[in-house]
């Protein structure tokens, strides 16, 4: 079977890497891919992103399964396009992907279906947003309503930070984010205390199959300082997700979401990512939904997966996830992100990357923002550049191994945290 992975980031490199290991898969194509997928002799990059062109190519080349990695093609309706022509594709429809593409949609959905989340209000008028923040006080959370590549959230610890965030997202719209009806909008939420975890499941519209637990690090700098990012590292499993928390997440968040989406006429298929806040008492609240796997959580999760990923995802396209059981490596996987100079707001591109180690069974460098220049050199092409991921018996050993591999990699201005996994130690 031929498999197509849509996307070009670290998540897609990891998906393609795992899919090529699946028995029964003859070839894996990645569109558009990156320098990491280009360097892998078992993967083929396709220089295309248009959904019609991708669908026509998949038809012409007998692709048996397509897997969508990033949020933008989902929001653009690539799943609808493929399904309309009888092609097997794993991901949510454009309507279902609104769980991620519109914060206001997802908050209203959670409220309507009694899914635990933070209190909120949505605003397009800056004066009303500023007045609401003044009335609520700080700390408070300001989110851009739309696709912001993980960077549209400000956890404002002071009123000044909250007002600056409103001006940045709503008045100036420096992120260039628009909601589904067009224009800028912010969602302002109550601040929740606790520990965050990434709870990711596979969905087939009816059934949900949880993946291994994971936890990422959103802040740019050590000790959770600096601006929010798309994620600076992650590890799996996440000790904070105890069996009791796991059961709560399934019963109070995931299953009501599946039922609610079906009831609203938008059955959810694909990866469903619930960003959870776990309170000190072990209760869960939903911070956000993503309609795809997390990045960088995908990298450590897939390092641990022992099942045939292609067959699992094909079963999901046939509403057969209730027949599937996943097998996991009991060891810990931990990934450290190396980001470009200037990330997250103004990442610098073009810096040459050297010292990339060879792939190994227990240490992988997954590429995200990389490309090959005319001389064949690997260069920085995006904000988050690499995710150096290691598999070992303990969190401490996985961390040591990942940083040992990372220390040989060089590019000017590289940013990375030295404390990934500290919560689990």
mmCIF file of C-alpha atoms in Angstrom:
data_model
loop_
_atom_site.group_PDB
_atom_site.id
_atom_site.type_symbol
_atom_site.label_atom_id
_atom_site.label_comp_id
_atom_site.label_asym_id
_atom_site.label_seq_id
_atom_site.Cartn_x
_atom_site.Cartn_y
_atom_site.Cartn_z
ATOM 1 C CA UNK A 1 0.000 0.000 0.000
ATOM 2 C CA UNK A 2 1.159 3.525 -0.844
ATOM 3 C CA UNK A 3 0.728 6.122 1.912
ATOM 4 C CA UNK A 4 0.669 9.914 1.610
ATOM 5 C CA UNK A 5 1.456 12.200 4.564
ATOM 6 C CA UNK A 6 0.339 15.808 4.124
ATOM 7 C CA UNK A 7 2.558 18.409 5.835
ATOM 8 C CA UNK A 8 6.158 19.386 6.270
ATOM 9 C CA UNK A 9 6.918 19.717 9.983
ATOM 10 C CA UNK A 10 8.347 17.610 12.781
ATOM 11 C CA UNK A 11 5.046 15.841 13.371
ATOM 12 C CA UNK A 12 4.896 14.823 9.710
ATOM 13 C CA UNK A 13 8.507 13.591 9.682
ATOM 14 C CA UNK A 14 7.674 11.398 12.691
ATOM 15 C CA UNK A 15 4.433 10.121 11.113
ATOM 16 C CA UNK A 16 6.192 9.266 7.849
ATOM 17 C CA UNK A 17 9.082 7.615 9.730
ATOM 18 C CA UNK A 18 6.663 5.401 11.690
ATOM 19 C CA UNK A 19 4.399 4.655 8.707
ATOM 20 C CA UNK A 20 7.327 3.420 6.580
ATOM 21 C CA UNK A 21 7.981 0.788 9.292
ATOM 22 C CA UNK A 22 4.439 -0.587 8.902
ATOM 23 C CA UNK A 23 4.232 -4.031 7.339
ATOM 24 C CA UNK A 24 2.274 -3.837 4.100
ATOM 25 C CA UNK A 25 3.387 -0.285 3.255
ATOM 26 C CA UNK A 26 5.369 -0.176 0.002
ATOM 27 C CA UNK A 27 6.067 3.567 -0.210
ATOM 28 C CA UNK A 28 5.509 6.717 1.871
ATOM 29 C CA UNK A 29 5.210 10.134 0.213
ATOM 30 C CA UNK A 30 5.374 13.421 2.138
ATOM 31 C CA UNK A 31 3.855 16.618 0.748
ATOM 32 C CA UNK A 32 5.725 18.899 0.846
ATOM 33 C CA UNK A 33 8.099 17.342 3.428
ATOM 34 C CA UNK A 34 11.349 18.905 4.639
ATOM 35 C CA UNK A 35 15.096 18.265 4.563
ATOM 36 C CA UNK A 36 14.756 15.389 7.025
ATOM 37 C CA UNK A 37 12.241 13.513 4.891
ATOM 38 C CA UNK A 38 14.303 14.362 1.785
ATOM 39 C CA UNK A 39 17.406 12.776 3.356
ATOM 40 C CA UNK A 40 15.573 9.549 4.225
ATOM 41 C CA UNK A 41 15.997 7.052 1.362
ATOM 42 C CA UNK A 42 12.689 5.373 2.285
ATOM 43 C CA UNK A 43 10.612 8.562 1.926
ATOM 44 C CA UNK A 44 9.721 10.658 -1.143
ATOM 45 C CA UNK A 45 8.912 14.373 -0.949
ATOM 46 C CA UNK A 46 6.206 15.848 -3.173
ATOM 47 C CA UNK A 47 6.437 19.611 -3.804
ATOM 48 C CA UNK A 48 2.711 20.328 -3.533
ATOM 49 C CA UNK A 49 0.247 21.697 -0.974
ATOM 50 C CA UNK A 50 -2.933 22.448 -2.944
ATOM 51 C CA UNK A 51 -5.732 20.100 -1.870
ATOM 52 C CA UNK A 52 -7.049 19.525 -5.418
ATOM 53 C CA UNK A 53 -3.562 18.770 -6.741
ATOM 54 C CA UNK A 54 -2.906 16.396 -3.840
ATOM 55 C CA UNK A 55 -6.201 14.583 -4.387
ATOM 56 C CA UNK A 56 -5.577 14.233 -8.112
ATOM 57 C CA UNK A 57 -2.048 12.942 -7.451
ATOM 58 C CA UNK A 58 -3.335 10.429 -4.853
ATOM 59 C CA UNK A 59 -5.932 9.152 -7.343
ATOM 60 C CA UNK A 60 -3.459 8.920 -10.218
ATOM 61 C CA UNK A 61 -0.848 7.110 -8.115
ATOM 62 C CA UNK A 62 -3.059 4.604 -6.297
ATOM 63 C CA UNK A 63 -2.549 5.937 -2.768
ATOM 64 C CA UNK A 64 -4.318 3.635 -0.283
ATOM 65 C CA UNK A 65 -4.168 5.897 2.778
ATOM 66 C CA UNK A 66 -3.595 9.613 3.332
ATOM 67 C CA UNK A 67 -2.743 11.031 6.762
ATOM 68 C CA UNK A 68 -3.066 14.771 7.420
ATOM 69 C CA UNK A 69 -0.545 16.256 9.843
ATOM 70 C CA UNK A 70 -1.062 20.022 10.248
ATOM 71 C CA UNK A 71 -4.128 22.118 10.996
ATOM 72 C CA UNK A 72 -4.132 24.418 7.936
ATOM 73 C CA UNK A 73 -5.065 21.784 5.298
ATOM 74 C CA UNK A 74 -7.718 20.385 7.652
ATOM 75 C CA UNK A 75 -9.260 23.846 8.056
ATOM 76 C CA UNK A 76 -9.114 24.210 4.254
ATOM 77 C CA UNK A 77 -11.188 21.028 3.787
ATOM 78 C CA UNK A 78 -8.636 18.567 2.393
ATOM 79 C CA UNK A 79 -10.442 15.640 4.072
ATOM 80 C CA UNK A 80 -13.755 16.622 2.438
ATOM 81 C CA UNK A 81 -12.025 16.820 -0.955
ATOM 82 C CA UNK A 82 -10.445 13.344 -0.674
ATOM 83 C CA UNK A 83 -13.582 11.694 0.722
ATOM 84 C CA UNK A 84 -15.746 13.162 -2.046
ATOM 85 C CA UNK A 85 -13.626 11.097 -4.460
ATOM 86 C CA UNK A 86 -13.666 7.870 -2.449
ATOM 87 C CA UNK A 87 -10.125 8.123 -1.059
ATOM 88 C CA UNK A 88 -9.251 6.828 2.423
ATOM 89 C CA UNK A 89 -7.964 9.765 4.489
ATOM 90 C CA UNK A 90 -7.409 10.101 8.233
ATOM 91 C CA UNK A 91 -8.367 13.486 9.634
ATOM 92 C CA UNK A 92 -11.434 15.579 10.494
ATOM 93 C CA UNK A 93 -13.668 17.324 7.971
ATOM 94 C CA UNK A 94 -13.526 21.090 7.621
ATOM 95 C CA UNK A 95 -16.602 21.459 9.852
ATOM 96 C CA UNK A 96 -15.211 19.152 12.552
ATOM 97 C CA UNK A 97 -11.804 20.849 12.409
ATOM 98 C CA UNK A 98 -13.458 24.004 13.770
ATOM 99 C CA UNK A 99 -12.715 22.515 17.194
ATOM 100 C CA UNK A 100 -9.229 23.868 16.534
ATOM 101 C CA UNK A 101 -9.658 26.481 13.814
ATOM 102 C CA UNK A 102 -12.012 28.574 15.984
ATOM 103 C CA UNK A 103 -11.436 29.011 19.716
ATOM 104 C CA UNK A 104 -14.881 30.617 20.015
ATOM 105 C CA UNK A 105 -16.498 27.612 18.281
ATOM 106 C CA UNK A 106 -14.779 25.126 20.607
ATOM 107 C CA UNK A 107 -15.588 27.107 23.762
ATOM 108 C CA UNK A 108 -19.262 27.382 22.794
ATOM 109 C CA UNK A 109 -19.270 23.661 21.936
ATOM 110 C CA UNK A 110 -17.827 22.738 25.344
ATOM 111 C CA UNK A 111 -20.302 24.956 27.138
ATOM 112 C CA UNK A 112 -23.206 23.453 25.184
ATOM 113 C CA UNK A 113 -22.130 19.860 25.906
ATOM 114 C CA UNK A 114 -21.053 20.354 29.553
ATOM 115 C CA UNK A 115 -17.377 19.606 28.911
ATOM 116 C CA UNK A 116 -15.277 21.092 31.739
ATOM 117 C CA UNK A 117 -13.368 24.208 30.632
ATOM 118 C CA UNK A 118 -12.480 27.707 31.794
ATOM 119 C CA UNK A 119 -15.099 30.502 31.841
ATOM 120 C CA UNK A 120 -14.666 32.817 28.847
ATOM 121 C CA UNK A 121 -15.945 35.614 26.629
ATOM 122 C CA UNK A 122 -15.148 36.320 22.949
ATOM 123 C CA UNK A 123 -14.563 39.829 21.580
ATOM 124 C CA UNK A 124 -14.054 41.577 18.247
ATOM 125 C CA UNK A 125 -14.307 45.053 19.838
ATOM 126 C CA UNK A 126 -11.052 46.093 21.575
ATOM 127 C CA UNK A 127 -12.787 48.501 23.991
ATOM 128 C CA UNK A 128 -15.107 45.742 25.220
ATOM 129 C CA UNK A 129 -12.170 43.337 25.571
ATOM 130 C CA UNK A 130 -10.176 45.877 27.610
ATOM 131 C CA UNK A 131 -13.204 46.576 29.819
ATOM 132 C CA UNK A 132 -13.747 42.844 30.427
ATOM 133 C CA UNK A 133 -10.110 42.361 31.471
ATOM 134 C CA UNK A 134 -10.369 45.325 33.865
ATOM 135 C CA UNK A 135 -13.504 43.814 35.395
ATOM 136 C CA UNK A 136 -12.021 40.311 35.708
ATOM 137 C CA UNK A 137 -8.504 41.197 36.846
ATOM 138 C CA UNK A 138 -5.281 39.240 36.375
ATOM 139 C CA UNK A 139 -3.955 36.629 35.921
ATOM 140 C CA UNK A 140 -6.060 36.011 32.823
ATOM 141 C CA UNK A 141 -5.583 34.274 29.438
ATOM 142 C CA UNK A 142 -5.905 35.981 26.034
ATOM 143 C CA UNK A 143 -6.157 33.818 22.898
ATOM 144 C CA UNK A 144 -6.265 34.734 19.210
ATOM 145 C CA UNK A 145 -9.321 33.100 17.625
ATOM 146 C CA UNK A 146 -7.976 31.183 14.648
ATOM 147 C CA UNK A 147 -4.932 29.201 13.555
ATOM 148 C CA UNK A 148 -1.837 30.726 15.157
ATOM 149 C CA UNK A 149 0.628 27.791 14.999
ATOM 150 C CA UNK A 150 0.587 27.435 18.783
ATOM 151 C CA UNK A 151 1.685 31.048 19.343
ATOM 152 C CA UNK A 152 -1.680 32.784 19.784
ATOM 153 C CA UNK A 153 -1.957 32.413 23.569
ATOM 154 C CA UNK A 154 -0.798 34.876 26.224
ATOM 155 C CA UNK A 155 -1.033 33.889 29.885
ATOM 156 C CA UNK A 156 -1.114 37.423 31.301
ATOM 157 C CA UNK A 157 0.013 37.614 34.914
ATOM 158 C CA UNK A 158 -0.684 41.372 35.055
ATOM 159 C CA UNK A 159 -3.387 43.666 33.635
ATOM 160 C CA UNK A 160 -0.742 45.452 31.547
ATOM 161 C CA UNK A 161 0.236 42.164 29.873
ATOM 162 C CA UNK A 162 -3.415 41.390 29.155
ATOM 163 C CA UNK A 163 -4.054 44.818 27.602
ATOM 164 C CA UNK A 164 -0.880 44.515 25.504
ATOM 165 C CA UNK A 165 -2.036 41.081 24.277
ATOM 166 C CA UNK A 166 -5.438 42.474 23.254
ATOM 167 C CA UNK A 167 -3.775 45.280 21.283
ATOM 168 C CA UNK A 168 -1.295 42.840 19.722
ATOM 169 C CA UNK A 169 -3.948 40.322 18.623
ATOM 170 C CA UNK A 170 -7.026 42.485 18.052
ATOM 171 C CA UNK A 171 -5.956 46.050 17.256
ATOM 172 C CA UNK A 172 -2.713 45.412 15.365
ATOM 173 C CA UNK A 173 -3.368 41.701 14.626
ATOM 174 C CA UNK A 174 0.392 41.192 14.464
ATOM 175 C CA UNK A 175 -0.132 37.405 14.192
ATOM 176 C CA UNK A 176 -2.327 37.829 11.111
ATOM 177 C CA UNK A 177 -4.902 35.457 12.612
ATOM 178 C CA UNK A 178 -8.494 35.519 11.353
ATOM 179 C CA UNK A 179 -11.466 33.542 12.593
ATOM 180 C CA UNK A 180 -13.730 31.587 10.286
ATOM 181 C CA UNK A 181 -15.973 34.518 9.371
ATOM 182 C CA UNK A 182 -12.974 36.776 8.728
ATOM 183 C CA UNK A 183 -11.372 39.487 10.841
ATOM 184 C CA UNK A 184 -9.644 39.370 14.203
ATOM 185 C CA UNK A 185 -11.258 38.052 17.385
ATOM 186 C CA UNK A 186 -9.945 37.167 20.827
ATOM 187 C CA UNK A 187 -11.190 34.715 23.417
ATOM 188 C CA UNK A 188 -10.462 35.794 26.993
ATOM 189 C CA UNK A 189 -10.519 33.038 29.609
ATOM 190 C CA UNK A 190 -10.150 32.617 33.324
ATOM 191 C CA UNK A 191 -6.693 31.568 34.466
ATOM 192 C CA UNK A 192 -6.538 27.928 35.596
ATOM 193 C CA UNK A 193 -3.946 26.569 37.991
ATOM 194 C CA UNK A 194 -2.489 23.087 37.836
ATOM 195 C CA UNK A 195 -0.313 21.023 35.530
ATOM 196 C CA UNK A 196 -0.879 20.773 31.792
ATOM 197 C CA UNK A 197 -0.898 17.495 29.882
ATOM 198 C CA UNK A 198 -1.515 16.542 26.269
ATOM 199 C CA UNK A 199 -4.233 13.917 25.919
ATOM 200 C CA UNK A 200 -4.347 12.633 22.340
ATOM 201 C CA UNK A 201 -6.723 10.015 20.959
ATOM 202 C CA UNK A 202 -7.545 8.467 17.593
ATOM 203 C CA UNK A 203 -11.196 8.899 16.569
ATOM 204 C CA UNK A 204 -13.291 7.214 13.895
ATOM 205 C CA UNK A 205 -16.487 9.219 14.455
ATOM 206 C CA UNK A 206 -17.834 6.730 17.008
ATOM 207 C CA UNK A 207 -14.894 5.214 18.905
ATOM 208 C CA UNK A 208 -11.888 6.815 20.611
ATOM 209 C CA UNK A 209 -8.570 5.019 21.112
ATOM 210 C CA UNK A 210 -6.150 6.834 23.450
ATOM 211 C CA UNK A 211 -2.487 7.181 22.548
ATOM 212 C CA UNK A 212 0.291 7.075 25.143
ATOM 213 C CA UNK A 213 0.185 10.063 27.489
ATOM 214 C CA UNK A 214 2.565 12.964 27.008
ATOM 215 C CA UNK A 215 3.455 16.384 28.330
ATOM 216 C CA UNK A 216 5.067 19.292 26.516
ATOM 217 C CA UNK A 217 6.866 22.487 27.525
ATOM 218 C CA UNK A 218 5.282 25.612 26.011
ATOM 219 C CA UNK A 219 7.534 28.373 27.302
ATOM 220 C CA UNK A 220 10.670 29.324 25.377
ATOM 221 C CA UNK A 221 13.133 29.290 28.274
ATOM 222 C CA UNK A 222 14.146 27.052 31.185
ATOM 223 C CA UNK A 223 11.925 26.953 34.295
ATOM 224 C CA UNK A 224 8.911 27.884 32.136
ATOM 225 C CA UNK A 225 10.035 31.449 31.534
ATOM 226 C CA UNK A 226 9.676 33.576 28.403
ATOM 227 C CA UNK A 227 6.926 33.677 25.771
ATOM 228 C CA UNK A 228 4.603 30.822 24.851
ATOM 229 C CA UNK A 229 5.682 28.817 21.820
ATOM 230 C CA UNK A 230 4.351 25.929 19.784
ATOM 231 C CA UNK A 231 6.290 23.647 22.154
ATOM 232 C CA UNK A 232 9.971 23.379 23.120
ATOM 233 C CA UNK A 233 10.060 19.701 24.029
ATOM 234 C CA UNK A 234 7.945 16.810 25.256
ATOM 235 C CA UNK A 235 8.109 13.410 26.887
ATOM 236 C CA UNK A 236 5.988 10.267 27.137
ATOM 237 C CA UNK A 237 4.549 8.839 29.331
ATOM 238 C CA UNK A 238 3.371 11.735 31.535
ATOM 239 C CA UNK A 239 3.284 10.742 35.234
ATOM 240 C CA UNK A 240 0.740 13.526 35.933
ATOM 241 C CA UNK A 241 -1.843 11.509 33.941
ATOM 242 C CA UNK A 242 -2.581 8.904 36.604
ATOM 243 C CA UNK A 243 -5.058 6.094 35.875
ATOM 244 C CA UNK A 244 -7.766 8.147 37.645
ATOM 245 C CA UNK A 245 -6.980 11.268 35.579
ATOM 246 C CA UNK A 246 -6.925 9.136 32.413
ATOM 247 C CA UNK A 247 -10.415 7.821 33.187
ATOM 248 C CA UNK A 248 -11.706 11.340 33.916
ATOM 249 C CA UNK A 249 -10.239 12.629 30.654
ATOM 250 C CA UNK A 250 -11.978 9.903 28.668
ATOM 251 C CA UNK A 251 -15.321 10.086 30.498
ATOM 252 C CA UNK A 252 -15.589 13.862 30.990
ATOM 253 C CA UNK A 253 -13.829 15.239 27.905
ATOM 254 C CA UNK A 254 -13.141 12.823 25.041
ATOM 255 C CA UNK A 255 -16.315 10.717 24.903
ATOM 256 C CA UNK A 256 -18.686 13.690 25.461
ATOM 257 C CA UNK A 257 -16.834 15.492 22.661
ATOM 258 C CA UNK A 258 -17.340 12.581 20.258
ATOM 259 C CA UNK A 259 -21.017 12.329 21.203
ATOM 260 C CA UNK A 260 -21.466 16.103 20.994
ATOM 261 C CA UNK A 261 -19.846 16.405 17.580
ATOM 262 C CA UNK A 262 -22.048 13.608 16.242
ATOM 263 C CA UNK A 263 -25.147 15.206 17.759
ATOM 264 C CA UNK A 264 -24.228 18.514 16.100
ATOM 265 C CA UNK A 265 -23.885 16.806 12.721
ATOM 266 C CA UNK A 266 -20.071 16.938 12.598
ATOM 267 C CA UNK A 267 -18.788 13.452 13.515
ATOM 268 C CA UNK A 268 -15.115 13.720 14.473
ATOM 269 C CA UNK A 269 -12.571 11.495 12.757
ATOM 270 C CA UNK A 270 -8.815 11.891 13.039
ATOM 271 C CA UNK A 271 -6.436 12.797 15.843
ATOM 272 C CA UNK A 272 -8.176 14.657 18.667
ATOM 273 C CA UNK A 273 -5.834 16.484 21.042
ATOM 274 C CA UNK A 274 -7.252 17.777 24.306
ATOM 275 C CA UNK A 275 -4.934 20.135 26.132
ATOM 276 C CA UNK A 276 -5.840 19.455 29.754
ATOM 277 C CA UNK A 277 -5.236 21.353 32.957
ATOM 278 C CA UNK A 278 -5.009 18.895 35.819
ATOM 279 C CA UNK A 279 -5.752 20.494 39.177
ATOM 280 C CA UNK A 280 -3.905 19.527 42.368
ATOM 281 C CA UNK A 281 -7.056 17.561 43.346
ATOM 282 C CA UNK A 282 -6.875 15.514 40.122
ATOM 283 C CA UNK A 283 -9.788 17.157 38.322
ATOM 284 C CA UNK A 284 -9.486 17.982 34.619
ATOM 285 C CA UNK A 285 -10.445 21.041 32.606
ATOM 286 C CA UNK A 286 -10.045 21.456 28.859
ATOM 287 C CA UNK A 287 -7.737 24.289 27.849
ATOM 288 C CA UNK A 288 -8.117 23.741 24.112
ATOM 289 C CA UNK A 289 -8.730 21.207 21.384
ATOM 290 C CA UNK A 290 -6.452 20.524 18.446
ATOM 291 C CA UNK A 291 -7.751 18.600 15.457
ATOM 292 C CA UNK A 292 -4.382 16.884 14.879
ATOM 293 C CA UNK A 293 -1.489 15.400 16.819
ATOM 294 C CA UNK A 294 0.609 17.749 18.903
ATOM 295 C CA UNK A 295 4.074 18.824 17.862
ATOM 296 C CA UNK A 296 6.452 17.994 19.599
ATOM 297 C CA UNK A 297 4.360 15.342 21.430
ATOM 298 C CA UNK A 298 4.095 13.228 18.258
ATOM 299 C CA UNK A 299 7.836 12.558 18.178
ATOM 300 C CA UNK A 300 8.182 10.859 21.616
ATOM 301 C CA UNK A 301 4.774 9.166 21.331
ATOM 302 C CA UNK A 302 5.629 7.536 17.994
ATOM 303 C CA UNK A 303 9.101 6.533 19.238
ATOM 304 C CA UNK A 304 7.212 4.362 21.767
ATOM 305 C CA UNK A 305 4.510 2.978 19.441
ATOM 306 C CA UNK A 306 5.068 -0.673 18.498
ATOM 307 C CA UNK A 307 1.838 -1.270 16.543
ATOM 308 C CA UNK A 308 1.423 -1.106 12.759
ATOM 309 C CA UNK A 309 0.414 2.558 12.425
ATOM 310 C CA UNK A 310 -0.807 2.276 8.833
ATOM 311 C CA UNK A 311 -3.210 -0.560 9.677
ATOM 312 C CA UNK A 312 -4.463 1.288 12.781
ATOM 313 C CA UNK A 313 -5.214 4.471 10.827
ATOM 314 C CA UNK A 314 -6.799 2.484 7.985
ATOM 315 C CA UNK A 315 -9.095 0.832 10.562
ATOM 316 C CA UNK A 316 -10.051 4.310 11.775
ATOM 317 C CA UNK A 317 -11.141 5.326 8.259
ATOM 318 C CA UNK A 318 -13.495 2.297 8.343
ATOM 319 C CA UNK A 319 -14.993 3.029 11.794
ATOM 320 C CA UNK A 320 -13.216 -0.049 13.200
ATOM 321 C CA UNK A 321 -11.135 1.403 16.053
ATOM 322 C CA UNK A 322 -13.110 -0.695 18.534
ATOM 323 C CA UNK A 323 -11.241 -3.720 17.103
ATOM 324 C CA UNK A 324 -7.777 -2.204 17.653
ATOM 325 C CA UNK A 325 -5.371 -2.458 20.577
ATOM 326 C CA UNK A 326 -2.149 -0.466 20.639
ATOM 327 C CA UNK A 327 1.192 -1.835 21.823
ATOM 328 C CA UNK A 328 3.715 0.458 23.514
ATOM 329 C CA UNK A 329 7.388 0.299 24.380
ATOM 330 C CA UNK A 330 7.470 0.571 28.201
ATOM 331 C CA UNK A 331 10.489 2.890 28.054
ATOM 332 C CA UNK A 332 10.428 6.703 28.221
ATOM 333 C CA UNK A 333 10.808 8.866 25.115
ATOM 334 C CA UNK A 334 11.888 12.496 25.415
ATOM 335 C CA UNK A 335 12.311 15.115 22.694
ATOM 336 C CA UNK A 336 14.128 18.463 22.835
ATOM 337 C CA UNK A 337 13.268 21.145 20.277
ATOM 338 C CA UNK A 338 15.985 23.292 18.717
ATOM 339 C CA UNK A 339 14.478 26.574 17.521
ATOM 340 C CA UNK A 340 15.729 29.305 15.199
ATOM 341 C CA UNK A 341 17.247 32.613 16.286
ATOM 342 C CA UNK A 342 14.400 35.087 16.865
ATOM 343 C CA UNK A 343 11.757 32.409 17.519
ATOM 344 C CA UNK A 344 8.820 32.653 18.299
ATOM 345 C CA UNK A 345 7.998 36.065 16.768
ATOM 346 C CA UNK A 346 10.643 36.580 14.078
ATOM 347 C CA UNK A 347 12.550 33.361 13.358
ATOM 348 C CA UNK A 348 15.612 33.826 11.190
ATOM 349 C CA UNK A 349 15.910 31.564 8.153
ATOM 350 C CA UNK A 350 18.871 30.386 6.116
ATOM 351 C CA UNK A 351 21.333 29.391 8.848
ATOM 352 C CA UNK A 352 23.275 26.246 7.895
ATOM 353 C CA UNK A 353 22.818 23.184 10.136
ATOM 354 C CA UNK A 354 25.765 20.865 10.737
ATOM 355 C CA UNK A 355 26.556 17.890 12.968
ATOM 356 C CA UNK A 356 23.326 15.955 12.387
ATOM 357 C CA UNK A 357 23.847 12.425 13.759
ATOM 358 C CA UNK A 358 22.747 9.304 11.851
ATOM 359 C CA UNK A 359 19.330 7.845 12.663
ATOM 360 C CA UNK A 360 19.345 5.167 15.358
ATOM 361 C CA UNK A 361 16.696 2.902 16.884
ATOM 362 C CA UNK A 362 16.800 4.783 20.196
ATOM 363 C CA UNK A 363 17.799 8.299 19.044
ATOM 364 C CA UNK A 364 16.148 10.216 16.183
ATOM 365 C CA UNK A 365 16.447 13.786 14.987
ATOM 366 C CA UNK A 366 13.071 14.722 13.531
ATOM 367 C CA UNK A 367 13.195 17.732 11.196
ATOM 368 C CA UNK A 368 10.597 20.511 11.305
ATOM 369 C CA UNK A 369 11.704 23.894 9.905
ATOM 370 C CA UNK A 370 14.449 22.646 7.577
ATOM 371 C CA UNK A 371 15.136 22.751 3.853
ATOM 372 C CA UNK A 372 17.990 21.921 1.499
ATOM 373 C CA UNK A 373 19.728 24.784 -0.313
ATOM 374 C CA UNK A 374 21.151 24.727 -3.832
ATOM 375 C CA UNK A 375 24.404 23.250 -2.517
ATOM 376 C CA UNK A 376 22.557 20.419 -0.745
ATOM 377 C CA UNK A 377 23.195 21.859 2.714
ATOM 378 C CA UNK A 378 20.490 21.548 5.363
ATOM 379 C CA UNK A 379 19.344 25.043 6.399
ATOM 380 C CA UNK A 380 16.854 26.597 8.813
ATOM 381 C CA UNK A 381 13.502 27.333 7.124
ATOM 382 C CA UNK A 382 11.126 27.814 10.055
ATOM 383 C CA UNK A 383 10.752 28.624 13.744
ATOM 384 C CA UNK A 384 11.102 25.222 15.337
ATOM 385 C CA UNK A 385 13.893 23.513 13.458
ATOM 386 C CA UNK A 386 14.600 20.051 14.921
ATOM 387 C CA UNK A 387 13.312 17.745 17.651
ATOM 388 C CA UNK A 388 16.087 15.535 19.051
ATOM 389 C CA UNK A 389 14.283 12.520 20.514
ATOM 390 C CA UNK A 390 15.625 9.633 22.583
ATOM 391 C CA UNK A 391 14.200 6.414 24.021
ATOM 392 C CA UNK A 392 15.596 5.021 27.295
ATOM 393 C CA UNK A 393 14.644 3.214 30.503
ATOM 394 C CA UNK A 394 14.070 6.344 32.615
ATOM 395 C CA UNK A 395 13.276 10.025 32.113
ATOM 396 C CA UNK A 396 16.784 10.917 33.315
ATOM 397 C CA UNK A 397 18.450 8.513 30.876
ATOM 398 C CA UNK A 398 16.274 9.626 27.944
ATOM 399 C CA UNK A 399 17.106 13.237 28.743
ATOM 400 C CA UNK A 400 20.854 12.552 28.969
ATOM 401 C CA UNK A 401 20.743 10.688 25.663
ATOM 402 C CA UNK A 402 18.762 13.410 23.858
ATOM 403 C CA UNK A 403 21.051 16.217 25.027
ATOM 404 C CA UNK A 404 24.150 14.176 24.123
ATOM 405 C CA UNK A 405 22.856 13.935 20.540
ATOM 406 C CA UNK A 406 21.798 17.591 20.500
ATOM 407 C CA UNK A 407 25.204 18.847 21.676
ATOM 408 C CA UNK A 408 26.833 17.869 18.382
ATOM 409 C CA UNK A 409 24.315 19.794 16.235
ATOM 410 C CA UNK A 410 25.172 23.373 15.273
ATOM 411 C CA UNK A 411 23.434 26.341 13.660
ATOM 412 C CA UNK A 412 23.803 30.036 14.425
ATOM 413 C CA UNK A 413 21.436 31.400 17.059
ATOM 414 C CA UNK A 414 20.021 28.009 18.030
ATOM 415 C CA UNK A 415 17.645 28.190 21.011
ATOM 416 C CA UNK A 416 16.721 25.222 23.187
ATOM 417 C CA UNK A 417 15.812 24.450 26.778
ATOM 418 C CA UNK A 418 18.108 22.485 29.057
ATOM 419 C CA UNK A 419 15.360 21.267 31.412
ATOM 420 C CA UNK A 420 12.944 19.232 29.257
ATOM 421 C CA UNK A 421 11.298 16.555 31.416
ATOM 422 C CA UNK A 422 11.984 18.292 34.731
ATOM 423 C CA UNK A 423 8.407 17.828 35.951
ATOM 424 C CA UNK A 424 8.706 14.057 35.616
ATOM 425 C CA UNK A 425 11.979 13.819 37.547
#
